[in-house]
mmCIF file of C-alpha atoms in Angstrom:
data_model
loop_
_atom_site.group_PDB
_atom_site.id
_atom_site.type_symbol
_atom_site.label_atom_id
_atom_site.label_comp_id
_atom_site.label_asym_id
_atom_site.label_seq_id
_atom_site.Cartn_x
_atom_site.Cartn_y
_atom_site.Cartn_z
ATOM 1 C CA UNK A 22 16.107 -19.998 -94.728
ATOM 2 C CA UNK A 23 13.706 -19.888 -91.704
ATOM 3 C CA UNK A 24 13.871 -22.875 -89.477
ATOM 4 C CA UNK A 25 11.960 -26.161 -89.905
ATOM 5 C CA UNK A 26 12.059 -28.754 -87.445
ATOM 6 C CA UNK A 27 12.201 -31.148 -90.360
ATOM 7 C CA UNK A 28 15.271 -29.819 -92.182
ATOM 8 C CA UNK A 29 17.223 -29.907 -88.642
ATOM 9 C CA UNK A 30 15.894 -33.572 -88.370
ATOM 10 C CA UNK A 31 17.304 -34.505 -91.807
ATOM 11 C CA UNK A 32 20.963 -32.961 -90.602
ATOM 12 C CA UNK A 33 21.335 -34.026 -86.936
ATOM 13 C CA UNK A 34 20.349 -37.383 -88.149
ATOM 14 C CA UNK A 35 23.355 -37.439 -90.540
ATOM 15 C CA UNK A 36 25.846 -36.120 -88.491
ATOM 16 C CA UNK A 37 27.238 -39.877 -86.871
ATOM 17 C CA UNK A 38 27.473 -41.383 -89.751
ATOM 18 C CA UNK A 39 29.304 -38.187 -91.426
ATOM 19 C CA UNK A 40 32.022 -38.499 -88.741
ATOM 20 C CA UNK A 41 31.945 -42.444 -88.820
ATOM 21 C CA UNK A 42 33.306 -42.493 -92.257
ATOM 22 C CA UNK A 43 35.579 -39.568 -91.351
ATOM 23 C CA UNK A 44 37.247 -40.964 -88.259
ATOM 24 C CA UNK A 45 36.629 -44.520 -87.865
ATOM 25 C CA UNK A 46 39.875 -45.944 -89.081
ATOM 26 C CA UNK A 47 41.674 -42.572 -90.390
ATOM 27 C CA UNK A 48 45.336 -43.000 -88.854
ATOM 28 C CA UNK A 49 45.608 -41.125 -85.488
ATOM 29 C CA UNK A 50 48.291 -39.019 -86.957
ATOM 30 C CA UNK A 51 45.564 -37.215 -87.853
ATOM 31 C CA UNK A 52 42.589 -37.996 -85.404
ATOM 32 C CA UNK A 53 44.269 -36.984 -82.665
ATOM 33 C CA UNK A 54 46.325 -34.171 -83.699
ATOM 34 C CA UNK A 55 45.277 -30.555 -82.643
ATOM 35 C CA UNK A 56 46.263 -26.757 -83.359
ATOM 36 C CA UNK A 57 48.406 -26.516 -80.766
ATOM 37 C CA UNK A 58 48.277 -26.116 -76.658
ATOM 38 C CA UNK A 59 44.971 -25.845 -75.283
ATOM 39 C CA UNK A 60 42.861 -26.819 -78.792
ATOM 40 C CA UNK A 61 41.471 -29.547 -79.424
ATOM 41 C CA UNK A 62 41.766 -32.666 -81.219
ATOM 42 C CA UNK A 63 39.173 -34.637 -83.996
ATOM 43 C CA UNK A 64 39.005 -36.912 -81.093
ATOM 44 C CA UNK A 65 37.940 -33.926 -78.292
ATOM 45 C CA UNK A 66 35.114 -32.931 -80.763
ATOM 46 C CA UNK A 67 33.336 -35.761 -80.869
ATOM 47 C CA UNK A 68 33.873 -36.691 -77.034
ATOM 48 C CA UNK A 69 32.223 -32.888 -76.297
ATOM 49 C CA UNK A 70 29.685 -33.708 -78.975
ATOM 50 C CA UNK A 71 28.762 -37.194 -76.501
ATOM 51 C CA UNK A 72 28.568 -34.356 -73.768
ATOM 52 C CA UNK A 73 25.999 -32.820 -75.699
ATOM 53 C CA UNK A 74 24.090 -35.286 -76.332
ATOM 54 C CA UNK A 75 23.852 -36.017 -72.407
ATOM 55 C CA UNK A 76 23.313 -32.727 -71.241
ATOM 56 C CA UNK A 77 22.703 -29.909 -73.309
ATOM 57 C CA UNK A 78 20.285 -30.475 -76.210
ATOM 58 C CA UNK A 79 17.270 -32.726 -74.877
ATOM 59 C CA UNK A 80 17.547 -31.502 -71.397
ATOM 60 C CA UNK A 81 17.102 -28.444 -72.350
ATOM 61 C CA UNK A 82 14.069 -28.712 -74.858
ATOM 62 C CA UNK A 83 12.922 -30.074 -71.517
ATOM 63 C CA UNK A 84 13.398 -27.621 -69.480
ATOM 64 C CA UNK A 85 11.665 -25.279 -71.937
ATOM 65 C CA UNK A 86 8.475 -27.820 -72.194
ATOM 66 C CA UNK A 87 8.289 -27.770 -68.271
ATOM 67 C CA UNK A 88 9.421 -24.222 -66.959
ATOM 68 C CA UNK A 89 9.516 -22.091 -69.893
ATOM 69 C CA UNK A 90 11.319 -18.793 -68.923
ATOM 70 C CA UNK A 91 11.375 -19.445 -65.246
ATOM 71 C CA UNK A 92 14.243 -21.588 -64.850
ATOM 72 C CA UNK A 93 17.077 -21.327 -66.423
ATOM 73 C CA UNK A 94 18.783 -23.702 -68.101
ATOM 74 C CA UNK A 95 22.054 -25.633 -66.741
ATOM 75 C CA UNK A 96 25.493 -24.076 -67.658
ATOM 76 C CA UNK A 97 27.067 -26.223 -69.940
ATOM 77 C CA UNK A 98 30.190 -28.197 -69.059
ATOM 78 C CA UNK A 99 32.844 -27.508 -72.211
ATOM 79 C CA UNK A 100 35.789 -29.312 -70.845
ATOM 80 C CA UNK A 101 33.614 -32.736 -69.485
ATOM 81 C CA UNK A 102 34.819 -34.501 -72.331
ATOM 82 C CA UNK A 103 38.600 -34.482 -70.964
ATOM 83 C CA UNK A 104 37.478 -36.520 -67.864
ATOM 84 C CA UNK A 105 34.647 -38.567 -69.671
ATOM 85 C CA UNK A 106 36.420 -39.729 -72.287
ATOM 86 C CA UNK A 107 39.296 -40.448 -71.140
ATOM 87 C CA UNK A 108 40.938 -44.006 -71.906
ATOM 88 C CA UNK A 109 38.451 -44.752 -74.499
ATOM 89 C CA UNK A 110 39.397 -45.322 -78.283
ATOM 90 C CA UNK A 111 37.763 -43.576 -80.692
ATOM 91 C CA UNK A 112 35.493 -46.082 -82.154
ATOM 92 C CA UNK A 113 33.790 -46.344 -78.957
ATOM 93 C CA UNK A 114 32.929 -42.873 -78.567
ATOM 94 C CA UNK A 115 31.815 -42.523 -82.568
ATOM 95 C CA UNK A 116 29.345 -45.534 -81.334
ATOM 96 C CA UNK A 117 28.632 -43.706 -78.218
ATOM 97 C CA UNK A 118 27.506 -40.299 -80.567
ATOM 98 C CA UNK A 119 25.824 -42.183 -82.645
ATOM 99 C CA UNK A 120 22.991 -43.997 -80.388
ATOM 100 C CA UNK A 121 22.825 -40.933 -77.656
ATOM 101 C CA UNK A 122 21.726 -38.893 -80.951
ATOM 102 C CA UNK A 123 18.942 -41.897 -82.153
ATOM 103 C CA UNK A 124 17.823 -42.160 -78.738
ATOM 104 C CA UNK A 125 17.792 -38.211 -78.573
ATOM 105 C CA UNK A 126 15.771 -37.930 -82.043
ATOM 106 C CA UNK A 127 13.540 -40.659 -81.131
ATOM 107 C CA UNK A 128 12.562 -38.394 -77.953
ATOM 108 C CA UNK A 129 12.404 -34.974 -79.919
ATOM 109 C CA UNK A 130 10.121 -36.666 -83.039
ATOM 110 C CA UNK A 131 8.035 -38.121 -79.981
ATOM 111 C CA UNK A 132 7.394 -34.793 -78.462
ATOM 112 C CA UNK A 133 5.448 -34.244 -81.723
ATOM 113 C CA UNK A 134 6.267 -30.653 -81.548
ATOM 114 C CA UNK A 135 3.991 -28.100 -83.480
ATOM 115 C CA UNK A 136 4.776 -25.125 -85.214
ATOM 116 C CA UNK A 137 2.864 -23.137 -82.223
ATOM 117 C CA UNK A 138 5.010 -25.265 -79.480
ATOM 118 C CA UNK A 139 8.674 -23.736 -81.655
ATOM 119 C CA UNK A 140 7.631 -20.637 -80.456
ATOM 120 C CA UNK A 141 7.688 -21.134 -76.279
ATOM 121 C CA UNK A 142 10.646 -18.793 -74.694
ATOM 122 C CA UNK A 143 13.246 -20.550 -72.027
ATOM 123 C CA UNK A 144 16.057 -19.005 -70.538
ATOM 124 C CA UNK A 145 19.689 -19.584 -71.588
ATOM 125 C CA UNK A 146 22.035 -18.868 -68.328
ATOM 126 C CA UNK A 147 23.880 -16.181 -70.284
ATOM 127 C CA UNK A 148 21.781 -15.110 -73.290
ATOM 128 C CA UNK A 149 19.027 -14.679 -71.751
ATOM 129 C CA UNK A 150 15.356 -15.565 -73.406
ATOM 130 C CA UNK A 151 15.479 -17.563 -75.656
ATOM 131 C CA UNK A 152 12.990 -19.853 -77.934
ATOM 132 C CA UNK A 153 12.811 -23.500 -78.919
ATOM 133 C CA UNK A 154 12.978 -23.172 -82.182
ATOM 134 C CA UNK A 155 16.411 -21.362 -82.053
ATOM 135 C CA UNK A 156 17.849 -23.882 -79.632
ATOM 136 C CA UNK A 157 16.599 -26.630 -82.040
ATOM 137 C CA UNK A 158 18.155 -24.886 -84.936
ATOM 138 C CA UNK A 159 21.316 -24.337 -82.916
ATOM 139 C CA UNK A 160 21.998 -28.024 -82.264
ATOM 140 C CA UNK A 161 21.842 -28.727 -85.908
ATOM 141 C CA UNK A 162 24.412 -25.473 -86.444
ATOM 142 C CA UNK A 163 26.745 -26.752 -83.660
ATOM 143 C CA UNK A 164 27.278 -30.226 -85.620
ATOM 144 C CA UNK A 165 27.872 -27.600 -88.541
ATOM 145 C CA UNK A 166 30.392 -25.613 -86.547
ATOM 146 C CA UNK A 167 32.297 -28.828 -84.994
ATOM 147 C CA UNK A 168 32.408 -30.331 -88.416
ATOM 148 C CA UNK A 169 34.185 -26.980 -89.734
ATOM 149 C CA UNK A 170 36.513 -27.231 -86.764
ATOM 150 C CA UNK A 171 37.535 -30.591 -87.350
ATOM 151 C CA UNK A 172 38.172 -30.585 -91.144
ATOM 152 C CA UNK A 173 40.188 -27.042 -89.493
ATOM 153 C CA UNK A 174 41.947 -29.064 -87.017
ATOM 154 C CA UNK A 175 43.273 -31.724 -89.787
ATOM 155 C CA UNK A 176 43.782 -29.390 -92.709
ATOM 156 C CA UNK A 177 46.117 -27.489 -89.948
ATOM 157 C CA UNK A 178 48.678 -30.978 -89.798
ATOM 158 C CA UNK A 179 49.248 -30.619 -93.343
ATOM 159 C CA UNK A 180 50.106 -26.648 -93.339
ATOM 160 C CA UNK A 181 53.515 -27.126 -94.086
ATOM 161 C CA UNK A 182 53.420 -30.375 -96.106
ATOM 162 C CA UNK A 183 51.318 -28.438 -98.855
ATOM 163 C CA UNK A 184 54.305 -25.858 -98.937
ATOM 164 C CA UNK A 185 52.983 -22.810 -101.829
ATOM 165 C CA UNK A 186 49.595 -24.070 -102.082
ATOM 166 C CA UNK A 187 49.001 -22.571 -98.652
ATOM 167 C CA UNK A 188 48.318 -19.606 -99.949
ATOM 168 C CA UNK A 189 44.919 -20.982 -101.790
ATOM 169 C CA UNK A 190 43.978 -23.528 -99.119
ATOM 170 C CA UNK A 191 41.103 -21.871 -97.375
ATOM 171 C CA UNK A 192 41.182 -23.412 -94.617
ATOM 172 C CA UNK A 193 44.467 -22.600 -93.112
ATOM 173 C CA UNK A 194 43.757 -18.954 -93.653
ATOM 174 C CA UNK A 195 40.480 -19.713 -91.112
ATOM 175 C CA UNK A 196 41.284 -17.876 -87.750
ATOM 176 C CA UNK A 197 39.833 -20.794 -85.458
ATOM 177 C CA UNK A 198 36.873 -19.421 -84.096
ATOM 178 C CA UNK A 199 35.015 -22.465 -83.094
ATOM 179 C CA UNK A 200 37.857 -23.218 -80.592
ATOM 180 C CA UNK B 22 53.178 -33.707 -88.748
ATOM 181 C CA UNK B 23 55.307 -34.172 -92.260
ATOM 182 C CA UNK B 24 54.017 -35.222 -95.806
ATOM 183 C CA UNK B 25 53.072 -39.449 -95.549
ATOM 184 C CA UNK B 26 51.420 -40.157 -98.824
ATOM 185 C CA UNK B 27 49.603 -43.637 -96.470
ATOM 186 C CA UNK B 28 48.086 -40.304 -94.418
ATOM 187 C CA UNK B 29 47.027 -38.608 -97.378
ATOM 188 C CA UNK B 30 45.780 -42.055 -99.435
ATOM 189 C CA UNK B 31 43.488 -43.206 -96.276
ATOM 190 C CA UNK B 32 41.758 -39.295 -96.032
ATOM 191 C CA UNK B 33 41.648 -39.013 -99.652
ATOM 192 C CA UNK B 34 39.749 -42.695 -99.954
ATOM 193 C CA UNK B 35 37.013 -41.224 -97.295
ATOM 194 C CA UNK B 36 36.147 -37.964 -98.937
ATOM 195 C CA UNK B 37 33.600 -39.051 -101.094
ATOM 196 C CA UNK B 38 31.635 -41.403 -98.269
ATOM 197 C CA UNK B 39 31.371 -38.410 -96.374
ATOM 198 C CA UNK B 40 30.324 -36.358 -98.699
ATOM 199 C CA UNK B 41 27.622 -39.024 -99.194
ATOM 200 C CA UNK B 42 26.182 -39.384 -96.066
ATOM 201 C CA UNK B 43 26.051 -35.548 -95.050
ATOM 202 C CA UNK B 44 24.442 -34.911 -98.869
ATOM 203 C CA UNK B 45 22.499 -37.129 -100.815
ATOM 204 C CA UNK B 46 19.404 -37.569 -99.134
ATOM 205 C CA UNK B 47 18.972 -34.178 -97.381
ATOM 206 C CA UNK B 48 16.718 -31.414 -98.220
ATOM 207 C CA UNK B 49 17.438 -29.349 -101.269
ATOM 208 C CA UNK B 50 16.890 -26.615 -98.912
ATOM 209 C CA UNK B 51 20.645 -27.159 -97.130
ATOM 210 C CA UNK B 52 22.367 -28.543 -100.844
ATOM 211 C CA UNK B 53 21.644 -25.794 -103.407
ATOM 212 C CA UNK B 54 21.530 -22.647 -101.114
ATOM 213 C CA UNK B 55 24.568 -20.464 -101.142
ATOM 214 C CA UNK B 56 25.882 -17.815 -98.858
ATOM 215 C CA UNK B 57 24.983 -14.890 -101.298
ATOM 216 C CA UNK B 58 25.442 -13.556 -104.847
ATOM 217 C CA UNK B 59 28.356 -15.574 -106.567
ATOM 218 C CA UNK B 60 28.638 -17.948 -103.632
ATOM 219 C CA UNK B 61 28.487 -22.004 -104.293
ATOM 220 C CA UNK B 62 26.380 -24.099 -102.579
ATOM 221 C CA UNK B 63 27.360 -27.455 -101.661
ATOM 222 C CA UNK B 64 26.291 -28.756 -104.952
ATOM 223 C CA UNK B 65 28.484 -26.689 -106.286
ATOM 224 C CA UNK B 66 31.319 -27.828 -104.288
ATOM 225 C CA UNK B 67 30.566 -31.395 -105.222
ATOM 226 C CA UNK B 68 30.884 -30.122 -108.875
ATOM 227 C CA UNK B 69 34.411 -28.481 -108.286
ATOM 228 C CA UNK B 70 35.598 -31.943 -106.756
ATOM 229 C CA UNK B 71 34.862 -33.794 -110.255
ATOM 230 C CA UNK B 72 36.111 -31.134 -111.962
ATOM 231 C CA UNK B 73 39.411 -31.716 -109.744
ATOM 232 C CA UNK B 74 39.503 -35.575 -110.039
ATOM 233 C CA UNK B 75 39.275 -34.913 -113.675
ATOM 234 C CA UNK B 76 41.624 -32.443 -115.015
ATOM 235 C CA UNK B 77 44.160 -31.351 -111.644
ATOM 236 C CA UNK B 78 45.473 -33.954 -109.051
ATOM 237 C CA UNK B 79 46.495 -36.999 -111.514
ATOM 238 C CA UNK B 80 47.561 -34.786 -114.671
ATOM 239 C CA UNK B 81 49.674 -32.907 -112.454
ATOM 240 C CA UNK B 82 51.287 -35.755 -110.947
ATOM 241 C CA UNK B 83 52.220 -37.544 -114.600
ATOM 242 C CA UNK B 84 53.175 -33.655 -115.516
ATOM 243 C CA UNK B 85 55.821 -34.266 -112.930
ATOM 244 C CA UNK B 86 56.832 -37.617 -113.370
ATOM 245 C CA UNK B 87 56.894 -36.896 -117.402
ATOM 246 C CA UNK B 88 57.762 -33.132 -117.401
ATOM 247 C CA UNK B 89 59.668 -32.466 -114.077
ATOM 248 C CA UNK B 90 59.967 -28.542 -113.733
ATOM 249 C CA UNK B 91 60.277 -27.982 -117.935
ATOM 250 C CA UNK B 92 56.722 -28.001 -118.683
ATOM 251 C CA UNK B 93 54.089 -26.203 -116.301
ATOM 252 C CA UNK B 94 50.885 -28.091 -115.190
ATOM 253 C CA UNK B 95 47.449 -27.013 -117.101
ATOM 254 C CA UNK B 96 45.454 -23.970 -115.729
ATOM 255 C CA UNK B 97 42.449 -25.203 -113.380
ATOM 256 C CA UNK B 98 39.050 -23.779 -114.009
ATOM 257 C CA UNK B 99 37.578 -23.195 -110.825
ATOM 258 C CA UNK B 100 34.303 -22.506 -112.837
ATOM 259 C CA UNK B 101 33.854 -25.280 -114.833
ATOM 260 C CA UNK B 102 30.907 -26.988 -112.609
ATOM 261 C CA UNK B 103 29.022 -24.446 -114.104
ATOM 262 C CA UNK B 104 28.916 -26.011 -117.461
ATOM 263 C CA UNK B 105 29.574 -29.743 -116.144
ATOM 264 C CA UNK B 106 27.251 -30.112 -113.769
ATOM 265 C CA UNK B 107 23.907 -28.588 -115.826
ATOM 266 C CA UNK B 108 20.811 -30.731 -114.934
ATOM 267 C CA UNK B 109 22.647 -33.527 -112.978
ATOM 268 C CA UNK B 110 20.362 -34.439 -109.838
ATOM 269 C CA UNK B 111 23.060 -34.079 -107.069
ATOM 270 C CA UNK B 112 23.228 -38.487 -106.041
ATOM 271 C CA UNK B 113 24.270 -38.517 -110.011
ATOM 272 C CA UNK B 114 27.226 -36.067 -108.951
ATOM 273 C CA UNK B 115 27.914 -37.724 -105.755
ATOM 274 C CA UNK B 116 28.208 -41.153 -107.804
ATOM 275 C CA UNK B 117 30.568 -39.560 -110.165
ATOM 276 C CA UNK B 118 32.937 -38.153 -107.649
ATOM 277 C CA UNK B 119 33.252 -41.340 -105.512
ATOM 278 C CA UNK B 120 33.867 -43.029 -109.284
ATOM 279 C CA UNK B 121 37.043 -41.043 -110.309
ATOM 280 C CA UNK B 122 38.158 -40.762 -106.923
ATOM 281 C CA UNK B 123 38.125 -44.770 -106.471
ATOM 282 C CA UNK B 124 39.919 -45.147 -110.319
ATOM 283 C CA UNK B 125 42.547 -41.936 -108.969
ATOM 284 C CA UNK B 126 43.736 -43.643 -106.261
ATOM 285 C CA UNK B 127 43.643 -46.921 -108.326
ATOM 286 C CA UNK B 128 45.950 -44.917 -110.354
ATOM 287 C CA UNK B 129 48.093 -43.529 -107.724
ATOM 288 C CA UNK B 130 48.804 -46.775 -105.918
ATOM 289 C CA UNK B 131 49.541 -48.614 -109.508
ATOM 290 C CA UNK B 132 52.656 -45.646 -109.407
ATOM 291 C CA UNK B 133 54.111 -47.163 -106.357
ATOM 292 C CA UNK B 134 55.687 -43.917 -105.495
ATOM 293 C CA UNK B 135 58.691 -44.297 -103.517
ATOM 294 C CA UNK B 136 60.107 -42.096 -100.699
ATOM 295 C CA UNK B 137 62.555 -40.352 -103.182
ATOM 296 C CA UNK B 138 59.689 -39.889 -105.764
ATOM 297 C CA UNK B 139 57.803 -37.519 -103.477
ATOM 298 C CA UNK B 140 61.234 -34.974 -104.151
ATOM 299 C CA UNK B 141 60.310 -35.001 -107.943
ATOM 300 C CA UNK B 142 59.667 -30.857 -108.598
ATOM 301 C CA UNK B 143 57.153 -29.719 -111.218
ATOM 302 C CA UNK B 144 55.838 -26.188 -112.330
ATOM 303 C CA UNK B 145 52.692 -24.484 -111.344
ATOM 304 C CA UNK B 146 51.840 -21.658 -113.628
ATOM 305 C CA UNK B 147 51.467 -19.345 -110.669
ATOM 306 C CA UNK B 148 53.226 -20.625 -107.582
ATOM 307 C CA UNK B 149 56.331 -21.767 -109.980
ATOM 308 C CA UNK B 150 58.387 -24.588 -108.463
ATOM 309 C CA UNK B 151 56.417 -27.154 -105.800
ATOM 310 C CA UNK B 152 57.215 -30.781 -105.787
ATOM 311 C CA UNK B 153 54.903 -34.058 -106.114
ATOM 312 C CA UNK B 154 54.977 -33.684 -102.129
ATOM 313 C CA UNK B 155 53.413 -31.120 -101.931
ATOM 314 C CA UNK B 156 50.760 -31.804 -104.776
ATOM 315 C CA UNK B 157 49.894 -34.968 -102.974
ATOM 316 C CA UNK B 158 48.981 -33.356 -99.517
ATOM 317 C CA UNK B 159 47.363 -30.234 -100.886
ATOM 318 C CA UNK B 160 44.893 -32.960 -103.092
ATOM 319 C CA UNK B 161 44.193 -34.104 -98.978
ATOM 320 C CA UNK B 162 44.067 -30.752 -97.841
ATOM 321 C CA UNK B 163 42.009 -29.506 -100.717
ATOM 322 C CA UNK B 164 39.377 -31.964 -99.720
ATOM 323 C CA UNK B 165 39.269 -30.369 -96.246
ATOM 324 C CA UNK B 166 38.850 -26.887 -97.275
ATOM 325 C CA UNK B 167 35.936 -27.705 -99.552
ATOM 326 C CA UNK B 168 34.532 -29.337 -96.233
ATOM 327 C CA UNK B 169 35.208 -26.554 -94.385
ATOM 328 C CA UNK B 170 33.527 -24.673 -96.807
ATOM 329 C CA UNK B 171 30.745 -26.944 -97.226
ATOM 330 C CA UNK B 172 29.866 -26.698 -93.112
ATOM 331 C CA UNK B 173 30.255 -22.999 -93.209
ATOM 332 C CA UNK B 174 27.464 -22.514 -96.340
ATOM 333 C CA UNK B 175 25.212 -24.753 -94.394
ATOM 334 C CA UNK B 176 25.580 -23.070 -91.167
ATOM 335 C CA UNK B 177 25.047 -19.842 -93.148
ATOM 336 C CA UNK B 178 21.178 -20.717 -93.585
ATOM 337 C CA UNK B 179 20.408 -20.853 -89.916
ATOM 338 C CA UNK B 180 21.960 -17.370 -89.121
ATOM 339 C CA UNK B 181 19.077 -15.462 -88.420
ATOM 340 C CA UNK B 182 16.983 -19.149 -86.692
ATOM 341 C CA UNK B 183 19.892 -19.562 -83.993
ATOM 342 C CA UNK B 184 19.048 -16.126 -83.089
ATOM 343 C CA UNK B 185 21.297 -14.921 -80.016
ATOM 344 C CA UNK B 186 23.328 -18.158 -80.123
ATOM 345 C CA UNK B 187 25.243 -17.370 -83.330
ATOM 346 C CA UNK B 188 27.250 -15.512 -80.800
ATOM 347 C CA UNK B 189 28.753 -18.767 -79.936
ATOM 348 C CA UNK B 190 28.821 -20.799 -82.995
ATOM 349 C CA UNK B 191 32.406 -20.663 -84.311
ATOM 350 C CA UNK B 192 31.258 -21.131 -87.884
ATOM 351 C CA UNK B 193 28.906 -18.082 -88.502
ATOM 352 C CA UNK B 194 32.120 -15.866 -87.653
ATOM 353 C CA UNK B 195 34.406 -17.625 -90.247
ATOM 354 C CA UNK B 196 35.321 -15.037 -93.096
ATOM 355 C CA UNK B 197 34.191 -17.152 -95.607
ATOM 356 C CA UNK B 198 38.049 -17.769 -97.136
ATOM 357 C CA UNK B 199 37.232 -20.643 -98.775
ATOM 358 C CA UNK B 200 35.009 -19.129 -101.434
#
């Protein structure tokens, strides 16, 4: 599937409400549960997801639109959300995620990118060059990979609960790589 | 964290509004793709769930409260979506799931399962003895794996449009053991 600006439109718009109906009221036996020291919790994810939202996706299109491959973009912070979270329940954050992305959207759809304009290189502080189009379909993935980690991170409380079924359970056989 | 059947109730009651809001309006370009040659796509997946509200989670548990360990639970046919799901636009599928889910845990509830209940020990015709513990948190964690699943075939069709990024996205590496 190649990448169309409208398909990752349709998902990042979904993603808020996707984890709204998740997490909203689940018990916090399993929101904020992780997979042991150092891993995160359902409650992490969408704090670093709020992270995002401030200072990786958009600012970085930006950077792209203004300086192309001559500056490169700004390292992003993976631990922020353990300061800038902190304190706040978890329906405040979900709301939090979910008008940083309309606001976010509403700026991408007004840049009224065109299929020529996907194509412009930046420079990612570690990958190297890089275009638009794959750091547009990349935020779209990233909701994709933080949504397998957190159905990961909650399957993983019920691992021993589920006693010989284990053995069928996908997801507890999944070695955590979006850690 | 140790078997509460409130835990598993409130995740088992969300499944099918997430399900919802990540599916039924998106392109059919992210619902009916796969990840390859006898792969499902998330349409598929949807399928299987019926399938599972239908003839596994609430046979098995009046197997066990009928038939304790002396008579196994029914085979379940992974493949049946094949057949079931013929011609159904996927919102018709999504409809159906939330449906049986809603009348399940109608169901379940009506049982009023007490602490002791959860000891109760039935037959599976391959893992042999398990108990209605266990059958009630792998129905939770069942849902979680086909999520799990679900992100990962999505994810899947922007391998080759994150380009060098899929270094870093957790959910391109995952072996794909939910199948």
């Amino acid at each position: 599937m190649e990448h169309q600006l409208q398909h990752t439109i349709s998902l990042l718009a979904r993603t808020p409400a996707v984890l709204d109906e998740l997490l909203r009221t689940l018990p916090e036996a399993w929101t904020r549960s992780n997979e042991g020291k150092n891993t995160w919790s359902a409650y992490d994810v969408v704090g670093h997801l709020i992270h995002g939202e401030r200072t990786d996706w958009i600012p970085r299109v930006k950077r792209i639109l203004e300086f192309g491959e001559s500056r490169a973009f700004e390292k992003f912070d993976r631990l922020a959300q353990e300061r800038e979270s902190k304190g706040k329940p978890l329906p405040e954050l979900l709301d939090e995620f979910a008008r940083l992305r309309t606001e976010n959207l509403t700026m991408l759809r007004a840049l009224n990118l065109r299929q020529k304009d996907l194509k412009l290189r930046g420079r990612h502080p570690s990958l190297g060059v890089v275009t638009l189009s794959q750091l547009l379909a990349t935020w779209a993935a990233h909701d994709l990979t933080h949504l397998h980690q957190i159905s990961r991170i909650m399957a993983h409380q019920y691992r021993d609960a589920v006693g010989p079924w284990s053995k069928y359970l996908g997801v507890l056989h999944c070695a955590g790589h979006s850690a």
